[in-house]
XYZ file of C-alpha atoms in Angstrom:
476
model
C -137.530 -34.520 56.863
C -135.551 -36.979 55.593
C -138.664 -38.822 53.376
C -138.772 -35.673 51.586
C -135.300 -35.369 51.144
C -135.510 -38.764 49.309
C -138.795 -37.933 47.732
C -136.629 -35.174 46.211
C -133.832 -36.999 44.797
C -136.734 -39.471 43.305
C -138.140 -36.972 41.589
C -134.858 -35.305 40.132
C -133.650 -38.312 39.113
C -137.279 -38.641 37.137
C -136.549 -35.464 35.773
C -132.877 -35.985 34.444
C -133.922 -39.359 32.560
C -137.064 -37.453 30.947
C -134.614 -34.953 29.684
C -132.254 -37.327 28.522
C -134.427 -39.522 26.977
C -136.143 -36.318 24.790
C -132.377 -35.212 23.679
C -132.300 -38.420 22.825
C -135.267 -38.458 20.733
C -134.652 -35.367 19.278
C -130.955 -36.728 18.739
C -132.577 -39.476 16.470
C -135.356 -37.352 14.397
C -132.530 -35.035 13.539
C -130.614 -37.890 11.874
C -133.645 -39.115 10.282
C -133.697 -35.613 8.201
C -130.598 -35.464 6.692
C -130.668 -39.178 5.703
C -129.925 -39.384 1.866
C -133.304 -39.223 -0.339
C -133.660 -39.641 -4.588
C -132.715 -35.866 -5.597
C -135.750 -33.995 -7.199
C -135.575 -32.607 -10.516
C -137.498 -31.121 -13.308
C -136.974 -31.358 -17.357
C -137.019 -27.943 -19.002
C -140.063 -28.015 -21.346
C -139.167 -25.808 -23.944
C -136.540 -27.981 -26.918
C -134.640 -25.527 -28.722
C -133.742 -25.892 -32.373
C -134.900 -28.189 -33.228
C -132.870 -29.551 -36.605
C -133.449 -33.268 -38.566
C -130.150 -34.891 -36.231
C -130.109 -32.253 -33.620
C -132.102 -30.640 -30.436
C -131.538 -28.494 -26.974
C -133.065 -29.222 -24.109
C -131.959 -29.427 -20.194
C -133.678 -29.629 -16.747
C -133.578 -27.994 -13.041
C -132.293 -30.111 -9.723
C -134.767 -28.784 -7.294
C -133.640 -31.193 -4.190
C -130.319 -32.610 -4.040
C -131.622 -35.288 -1.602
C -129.315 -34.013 1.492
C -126.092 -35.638 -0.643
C -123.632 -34.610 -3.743
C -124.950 -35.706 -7.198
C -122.842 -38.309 -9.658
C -124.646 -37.550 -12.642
C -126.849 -35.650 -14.430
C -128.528 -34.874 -17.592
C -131.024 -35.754 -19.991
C -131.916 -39.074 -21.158
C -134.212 -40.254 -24.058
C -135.777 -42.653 -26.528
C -137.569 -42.803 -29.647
C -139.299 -45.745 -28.564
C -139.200 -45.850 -24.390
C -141.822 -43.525 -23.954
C -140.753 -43.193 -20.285
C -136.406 -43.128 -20.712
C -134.161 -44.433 -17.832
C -130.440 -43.752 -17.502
C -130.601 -47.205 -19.196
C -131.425 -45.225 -22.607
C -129.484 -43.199 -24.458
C -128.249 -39.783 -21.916
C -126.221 -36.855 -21.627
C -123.900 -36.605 -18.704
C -123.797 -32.871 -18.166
C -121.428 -31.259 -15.071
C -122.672 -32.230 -12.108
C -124.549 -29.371 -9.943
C -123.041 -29.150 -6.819
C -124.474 -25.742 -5.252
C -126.828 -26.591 -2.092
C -128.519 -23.316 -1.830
C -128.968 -22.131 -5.982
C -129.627 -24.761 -8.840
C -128.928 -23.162 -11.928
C -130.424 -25.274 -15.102
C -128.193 -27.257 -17.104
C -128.374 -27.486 -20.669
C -128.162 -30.600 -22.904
C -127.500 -30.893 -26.408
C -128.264 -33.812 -28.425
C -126.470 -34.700 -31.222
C -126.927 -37.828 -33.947
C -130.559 -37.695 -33.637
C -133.063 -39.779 -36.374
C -134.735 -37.115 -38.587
C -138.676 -37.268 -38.699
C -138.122 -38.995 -35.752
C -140.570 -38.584 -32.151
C -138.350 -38.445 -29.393
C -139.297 -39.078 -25.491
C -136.717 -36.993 -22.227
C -136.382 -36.501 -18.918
C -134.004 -35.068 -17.315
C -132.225 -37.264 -14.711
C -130.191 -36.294 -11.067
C -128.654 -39.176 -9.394
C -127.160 -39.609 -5.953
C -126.292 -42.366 -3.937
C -129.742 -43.269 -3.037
C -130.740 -43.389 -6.524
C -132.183 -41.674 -9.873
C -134.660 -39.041 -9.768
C -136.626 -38.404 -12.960
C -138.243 -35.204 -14.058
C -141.497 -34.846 -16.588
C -141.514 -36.626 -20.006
C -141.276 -33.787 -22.604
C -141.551 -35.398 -26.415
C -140.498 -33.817 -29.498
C -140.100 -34.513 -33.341
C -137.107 -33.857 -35.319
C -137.606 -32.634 -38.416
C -137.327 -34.889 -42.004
C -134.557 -32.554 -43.637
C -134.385 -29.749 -42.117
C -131.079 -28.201 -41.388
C -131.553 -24.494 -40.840
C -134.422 -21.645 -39.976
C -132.928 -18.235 -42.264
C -134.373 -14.589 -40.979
C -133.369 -12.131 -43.259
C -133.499 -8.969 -41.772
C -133.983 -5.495 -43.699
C -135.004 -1.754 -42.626
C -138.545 -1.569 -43.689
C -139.441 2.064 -42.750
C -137.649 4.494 -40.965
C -133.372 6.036 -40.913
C -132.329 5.544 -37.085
C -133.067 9.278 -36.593
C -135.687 10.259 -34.315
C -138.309 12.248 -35.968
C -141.559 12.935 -37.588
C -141.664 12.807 -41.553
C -144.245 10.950 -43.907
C -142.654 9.442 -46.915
C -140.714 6.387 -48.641
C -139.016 3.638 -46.775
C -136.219 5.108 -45.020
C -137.363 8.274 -46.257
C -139.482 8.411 -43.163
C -138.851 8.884 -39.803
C -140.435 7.751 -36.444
C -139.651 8.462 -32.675
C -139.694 5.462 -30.284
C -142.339 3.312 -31.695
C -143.419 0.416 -29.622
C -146.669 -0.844 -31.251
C -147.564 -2.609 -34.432
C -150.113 -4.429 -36.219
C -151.283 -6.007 -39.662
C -154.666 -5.328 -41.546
C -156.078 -7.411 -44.058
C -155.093 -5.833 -47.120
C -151.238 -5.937 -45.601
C -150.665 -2.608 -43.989
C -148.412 -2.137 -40.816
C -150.103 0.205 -38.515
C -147.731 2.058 -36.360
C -147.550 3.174 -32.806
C -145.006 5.953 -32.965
C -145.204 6.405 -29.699
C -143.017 9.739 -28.416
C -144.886 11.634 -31.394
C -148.150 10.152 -30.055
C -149.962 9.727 -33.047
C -150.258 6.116 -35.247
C -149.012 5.683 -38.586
C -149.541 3.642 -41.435
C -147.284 1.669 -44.095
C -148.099 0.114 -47.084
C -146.706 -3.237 -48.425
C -144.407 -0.864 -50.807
C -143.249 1.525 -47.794
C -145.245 4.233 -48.245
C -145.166 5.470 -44.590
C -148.667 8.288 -43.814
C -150.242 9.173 -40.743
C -153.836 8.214 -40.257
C -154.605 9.370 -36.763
C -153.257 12.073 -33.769
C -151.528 15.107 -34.280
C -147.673 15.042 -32.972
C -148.969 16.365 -29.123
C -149.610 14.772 -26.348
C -153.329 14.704 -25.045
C -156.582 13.242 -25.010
C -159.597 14.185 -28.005
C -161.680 11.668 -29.210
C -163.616 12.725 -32.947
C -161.631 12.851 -36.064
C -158.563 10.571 -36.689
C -157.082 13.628 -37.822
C -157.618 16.200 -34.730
C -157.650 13.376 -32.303
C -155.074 13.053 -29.213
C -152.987 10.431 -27.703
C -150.358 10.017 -25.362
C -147.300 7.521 -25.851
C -149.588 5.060 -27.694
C -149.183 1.674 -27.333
C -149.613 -2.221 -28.422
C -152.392 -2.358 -31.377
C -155.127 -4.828 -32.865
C -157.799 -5.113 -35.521
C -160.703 -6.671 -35.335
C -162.257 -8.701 -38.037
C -164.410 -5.462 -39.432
C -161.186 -3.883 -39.188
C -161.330 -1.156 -36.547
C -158.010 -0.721 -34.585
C -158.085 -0.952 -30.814
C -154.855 1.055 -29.120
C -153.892 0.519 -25.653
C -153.540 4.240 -24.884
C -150.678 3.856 -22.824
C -150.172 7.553 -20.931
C -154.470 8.428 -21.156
C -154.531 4.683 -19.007
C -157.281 3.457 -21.840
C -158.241 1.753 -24.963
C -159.075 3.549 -27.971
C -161.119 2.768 -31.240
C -160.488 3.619 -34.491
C -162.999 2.704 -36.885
C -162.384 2.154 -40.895
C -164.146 5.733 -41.731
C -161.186 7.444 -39.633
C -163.443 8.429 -35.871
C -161.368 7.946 -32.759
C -163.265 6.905 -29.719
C -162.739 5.751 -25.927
C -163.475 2.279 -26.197
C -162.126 1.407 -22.229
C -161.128 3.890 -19.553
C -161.584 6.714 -18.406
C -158.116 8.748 -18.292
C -157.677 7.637 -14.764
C -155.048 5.180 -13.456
C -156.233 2.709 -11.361
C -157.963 -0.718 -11.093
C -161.882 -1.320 -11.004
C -163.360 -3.748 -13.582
C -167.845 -2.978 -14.760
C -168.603 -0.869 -17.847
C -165.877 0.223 -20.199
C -167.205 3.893 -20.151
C -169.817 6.359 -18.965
C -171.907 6.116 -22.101
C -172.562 2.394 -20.881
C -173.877 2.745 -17.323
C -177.870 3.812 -18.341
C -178.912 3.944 -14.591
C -177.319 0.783 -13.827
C -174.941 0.062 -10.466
C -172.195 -0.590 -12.781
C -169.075 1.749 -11.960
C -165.983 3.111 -14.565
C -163.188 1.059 -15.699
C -159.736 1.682 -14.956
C -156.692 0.355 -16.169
C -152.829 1.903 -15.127
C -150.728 1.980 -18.028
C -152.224 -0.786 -20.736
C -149.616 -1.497 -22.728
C -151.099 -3.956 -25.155
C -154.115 -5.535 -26.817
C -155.513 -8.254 -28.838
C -158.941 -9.304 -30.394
C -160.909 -12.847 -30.944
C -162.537 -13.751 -33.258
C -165.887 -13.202 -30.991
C -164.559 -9.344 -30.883
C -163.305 -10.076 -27.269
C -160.332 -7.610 -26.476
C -157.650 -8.453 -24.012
C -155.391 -6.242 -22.229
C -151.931 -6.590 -20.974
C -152.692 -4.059 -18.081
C -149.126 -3.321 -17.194
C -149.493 -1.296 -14.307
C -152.268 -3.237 -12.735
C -150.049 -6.710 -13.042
C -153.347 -8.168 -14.740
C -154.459 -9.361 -18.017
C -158.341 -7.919 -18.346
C -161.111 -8.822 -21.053
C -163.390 -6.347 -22.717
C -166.633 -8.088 -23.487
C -168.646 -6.825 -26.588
C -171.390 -5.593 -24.403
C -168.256 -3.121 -22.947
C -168.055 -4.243 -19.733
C -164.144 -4.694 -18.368
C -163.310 -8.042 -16.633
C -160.494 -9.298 -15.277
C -159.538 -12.916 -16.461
C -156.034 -13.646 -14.590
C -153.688 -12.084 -12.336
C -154.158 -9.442 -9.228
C -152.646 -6.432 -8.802
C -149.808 -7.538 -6.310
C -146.859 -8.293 -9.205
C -145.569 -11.847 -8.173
C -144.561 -15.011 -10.550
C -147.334 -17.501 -9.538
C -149.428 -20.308 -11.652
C -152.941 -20.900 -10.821
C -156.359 -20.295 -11.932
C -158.082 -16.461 -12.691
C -157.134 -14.134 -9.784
C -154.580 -16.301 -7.712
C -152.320 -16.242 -10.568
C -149.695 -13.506 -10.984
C -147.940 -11.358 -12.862
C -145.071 -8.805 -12.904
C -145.691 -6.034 -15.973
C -147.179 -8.093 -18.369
C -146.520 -6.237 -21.651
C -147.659 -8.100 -24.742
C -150.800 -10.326 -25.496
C -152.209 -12.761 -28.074
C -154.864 -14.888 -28.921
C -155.365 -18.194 -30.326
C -158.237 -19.299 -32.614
C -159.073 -21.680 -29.666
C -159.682 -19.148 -27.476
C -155.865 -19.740 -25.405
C -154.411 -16.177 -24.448
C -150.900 -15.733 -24.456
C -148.699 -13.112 -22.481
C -145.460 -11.957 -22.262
C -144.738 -11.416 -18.538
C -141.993 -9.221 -19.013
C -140.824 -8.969 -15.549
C -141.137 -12.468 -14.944
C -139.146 -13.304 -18.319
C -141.953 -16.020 -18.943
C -144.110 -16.637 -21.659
C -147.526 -17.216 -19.749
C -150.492 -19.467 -21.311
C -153.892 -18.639 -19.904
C -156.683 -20.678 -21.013
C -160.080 -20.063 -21.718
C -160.957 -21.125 -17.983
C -158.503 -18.901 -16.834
C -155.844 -21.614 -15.760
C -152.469 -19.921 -15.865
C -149.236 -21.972 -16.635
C -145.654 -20.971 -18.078
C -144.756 -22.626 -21.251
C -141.215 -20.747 -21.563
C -139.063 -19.137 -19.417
C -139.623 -18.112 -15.785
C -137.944 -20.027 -12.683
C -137.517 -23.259 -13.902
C -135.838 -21.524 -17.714
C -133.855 -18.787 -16.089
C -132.123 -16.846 -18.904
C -133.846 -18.412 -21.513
C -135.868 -14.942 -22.344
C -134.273 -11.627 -21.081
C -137.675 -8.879 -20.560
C -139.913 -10.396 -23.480
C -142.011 -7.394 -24.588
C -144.092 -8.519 -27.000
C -145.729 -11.270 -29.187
C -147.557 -12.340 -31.631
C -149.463 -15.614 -32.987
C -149.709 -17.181 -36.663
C -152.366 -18.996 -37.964
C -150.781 -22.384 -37.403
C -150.039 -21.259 -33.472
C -146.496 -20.307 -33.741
C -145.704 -17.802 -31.508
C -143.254 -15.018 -32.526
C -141.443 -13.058 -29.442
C -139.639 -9.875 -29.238
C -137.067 -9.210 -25.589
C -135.425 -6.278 -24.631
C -131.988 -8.347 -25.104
C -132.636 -7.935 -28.665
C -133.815 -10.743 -29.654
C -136.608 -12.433 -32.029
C -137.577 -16.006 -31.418
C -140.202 -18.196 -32.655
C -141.836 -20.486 -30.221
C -143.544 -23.056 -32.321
C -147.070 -25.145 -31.790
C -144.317 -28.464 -30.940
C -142.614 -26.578 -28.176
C -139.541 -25.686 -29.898
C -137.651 -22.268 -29.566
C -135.825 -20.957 -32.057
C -133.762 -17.636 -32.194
C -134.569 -16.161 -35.105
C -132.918 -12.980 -35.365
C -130.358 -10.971 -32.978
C -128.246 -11.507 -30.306
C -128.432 -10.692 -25.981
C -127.731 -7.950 -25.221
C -126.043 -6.824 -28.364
C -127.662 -3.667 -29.763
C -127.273 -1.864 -33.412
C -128.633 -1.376 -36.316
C -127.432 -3.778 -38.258
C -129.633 -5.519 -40.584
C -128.236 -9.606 -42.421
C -129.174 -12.829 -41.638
C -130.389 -14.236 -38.144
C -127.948 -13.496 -35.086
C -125.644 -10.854 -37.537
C -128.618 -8.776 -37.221
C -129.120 -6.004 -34.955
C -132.071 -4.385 -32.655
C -132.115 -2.093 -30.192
C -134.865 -2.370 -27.361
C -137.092 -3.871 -29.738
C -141.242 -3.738 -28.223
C -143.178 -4.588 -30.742
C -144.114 -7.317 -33.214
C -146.511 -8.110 -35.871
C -147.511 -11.008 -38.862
C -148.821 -10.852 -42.295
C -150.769 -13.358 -44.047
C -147.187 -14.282 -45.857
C -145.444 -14.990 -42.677
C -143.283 -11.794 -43.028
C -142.949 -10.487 -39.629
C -142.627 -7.000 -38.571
C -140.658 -5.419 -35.034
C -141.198 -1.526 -33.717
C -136.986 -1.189 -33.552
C -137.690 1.250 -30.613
C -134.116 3.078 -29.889
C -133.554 2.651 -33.404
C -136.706 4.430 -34.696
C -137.731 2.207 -37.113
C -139.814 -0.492 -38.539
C -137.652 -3.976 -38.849
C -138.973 -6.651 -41.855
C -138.094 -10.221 -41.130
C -138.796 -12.515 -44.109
C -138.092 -16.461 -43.044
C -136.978 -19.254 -45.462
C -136.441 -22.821 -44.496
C -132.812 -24.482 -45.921
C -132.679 -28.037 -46.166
């Protein structure tokens, strides 16, 4: 009895050192987590206006490195192609707040015109500088100023339906528009479901629907739509709608004939043939879309939809057969390659003469780039540019690659080839309808947006029921 006894105490004295020994472990691996590491951050990559001496950029601390930051900011060089704190910098206030890093912004000042310029943004902490991407820009040789004049183009504020002159006409809600190729603004006038025409001198006329809601393919002038959407030619100059209410895509050829192009009038999500007329015994099923609420067209005679509803942006092949090309139908703010990207209501779509699609993920507030292998990245806005875009709903694309962008803040931007933002016209979350020069102007809700082969750009002034003209000069 008393050999156990002892045997006992052995082995609970085995026991209690084990134990201590592991709190003592786990004493140590705890300390060796919150030891102080190089804070993480990442340089915004969108510069915004851009001037010949001047430029805005900024960056994101993702990781404070378990400690308080003394500095950081932006730093940069004309000819360091990788800049250091030991380069020129801003010294911006310090982000303190461990659980939310809002961006800071940096503005640099006594820049070199025509000059290239190399940043990254910077965080530093006591164990050291962390460095974000290198983002390079080029101020401009004399360039001082980017003028929007803004002017009522078509249309009174009143919501209405009347043909006519200029502000002689009226419109309700339109959200769509496009350019031809002899210069005329095509119109979705969206509450009186039908689309509308202007030409260069105003002369508003409607050239397809009748003012109720419904679906009727034939005859531009007996045909049906409901609340019409985004709009696109293609290069023999038919106009594709993205039906919004009928959940498809409709054709309207040069002669005046309205057909189904996509869809079938019910919402839902299933890629194969664009319509019935297409299937000719094959296994191929239907397309659906839920809500498209815009399109655009290659030069190949591709058509891409922003299929709102679906959270995806889908191709239309020539042959007529639907495929989707990025996104899935869960709505979600993710960067990847064809279906493991995401989107939240895309709205608006372009497309590049190199084939790159462009979307405005409106409930993301990102301008997405999705390239012709279907990689998805964000090129402004989003998580790392919060606030930078509030609800973009539309966009469009020059021939040089400029992209223009309408938001629901009010707002027109242009987001050139270089990277550079610029607010053109309006201001957040100020509406009116007010037209002058750049951010004097006013918009309200503003969803659509369209070029001409002059660079004039045209907006669908939704809430204020009317076509917007913005004609940009450069002041040096």
């Amino acid at each position: 009895m008393k050999i156990f006894y002892l045997r006992n105490i052995y082995i609970s004295s085995l026991f209690l050192l084990f134990v201590f020994l592991t709190v003592g472990c786990k004493k140590s691996s705890t300390t060796s987590t919150t030891s102080v590491t190089i804070p993480s951050v990442v340089t915004t990559a969108t510069i915004i206006d851009v001037t010949s001496t001047s430029a805005q950029t900024g960056g994101v601390i993702t990781n404070l490195g378990n400690s308080g930051l003394t500095a950081n900011g932006v730093c940069y060089s004309s000819t360091n192609v990788t800049p250091t704190i030991a380069d020129s910098k801003t010294s911006d206030p310090v982000v303190t707040n461990q659980f939310s890093y809002p961006p800071f912004v940096s503005n640099l000042i006594n820049l070199t015109p025509n000059t290239l310029y190399y940043i990254r943004a910077y965080a530093t902490n006591p164990a050291g500088t962390g460095y974000g991407a290198v983002v390079k820009f080029t101020t401009s040789s004399s360039l001082t100023a980017i003028t929007a004049t803004i002017t009522t183009f078509a249309g009174n504020g009143n919501a209405g339906y009347l043909d006519g002159t200029g502000t002689g006409a009226q419109f309700n809600n339109p959200q769509g528009v496009s350019v031809d190729s002899k210069g005329n603004i095509y119109v979705s006038d969206t509450y009186n479901n039908i689309i509308r025409a202007i030409t260069p001198a105003g002369v508003v006329s409607t050239v397809a629907g009748i003012p109720t809601l419904g679906y009727t393919d034939g005859l531009a002038a007996t045909a049906q739509f409901y609340a019409p959407a985004g709009s696109a030619f293609d290069s023999q100059g038919n106009l594709y709608v993205a039906d919004y209410g009928n959940n498809m895509i409709r054709k309207i050829t040069p002669a005046g004939v309205v057909s189904t192009y996509a869809g079938n009038g019910t919402a839902g999500y299933r890629n194969g043939a664009a319509t019935a007329a297409n299937l000719t015994g094959k296994s191929d099923t239907l397309s659906y879309f839920n809500n498209p609420q815009a399109v655009a067209v290659d030069a190949a005679g591709n058509v891409y939809v922003a299929d709102r509803g679906n959270n995806v942006i889908r191709k239309i092949l020539p042959t007529g057969r639907v495929v989707t090309i990025a996104g899935t139908r869960t709505p979600g703010y993710v960067d990847a390659t064809d279906e493991l990207a995401s989107f939240r209501s895309p709205s608006g779509v372009a497309v590049d003469a190199a084939g790159n699609v462009y979307v405005s993920d409106q409930g993301n507030s990102a301008i997405r780039k999705i390239t012709p292998a279907d990689v998805v990245t964000t090129i402004a806005g989003g998580l790392t540019q919060p606030g930078l875009l509030n609800l973009p709903a539309a966009l469009t694309i020059d021939k040089s690659g400029n992209l223009y962008i309408v938001d629901e803040g009010g707002r027109v931007f242009e987001y050139t080839s270089a990277n550079v933002l610029y607010n053109l016209a309006g201001t957040l979350n100020k509406s009116g309808l007010v037209n002058g020069a750049g951010t004097a102007a006013l918009f309200s809700n503003p969803q659509g947006i369209a070029i001409d082969a002059n660079g004039n750009l045209y907006v669908a002034d939704q809430y204020n029921n009317c076509i917007r003209k913005i004609t940009i000069t450069v002041t040096n």
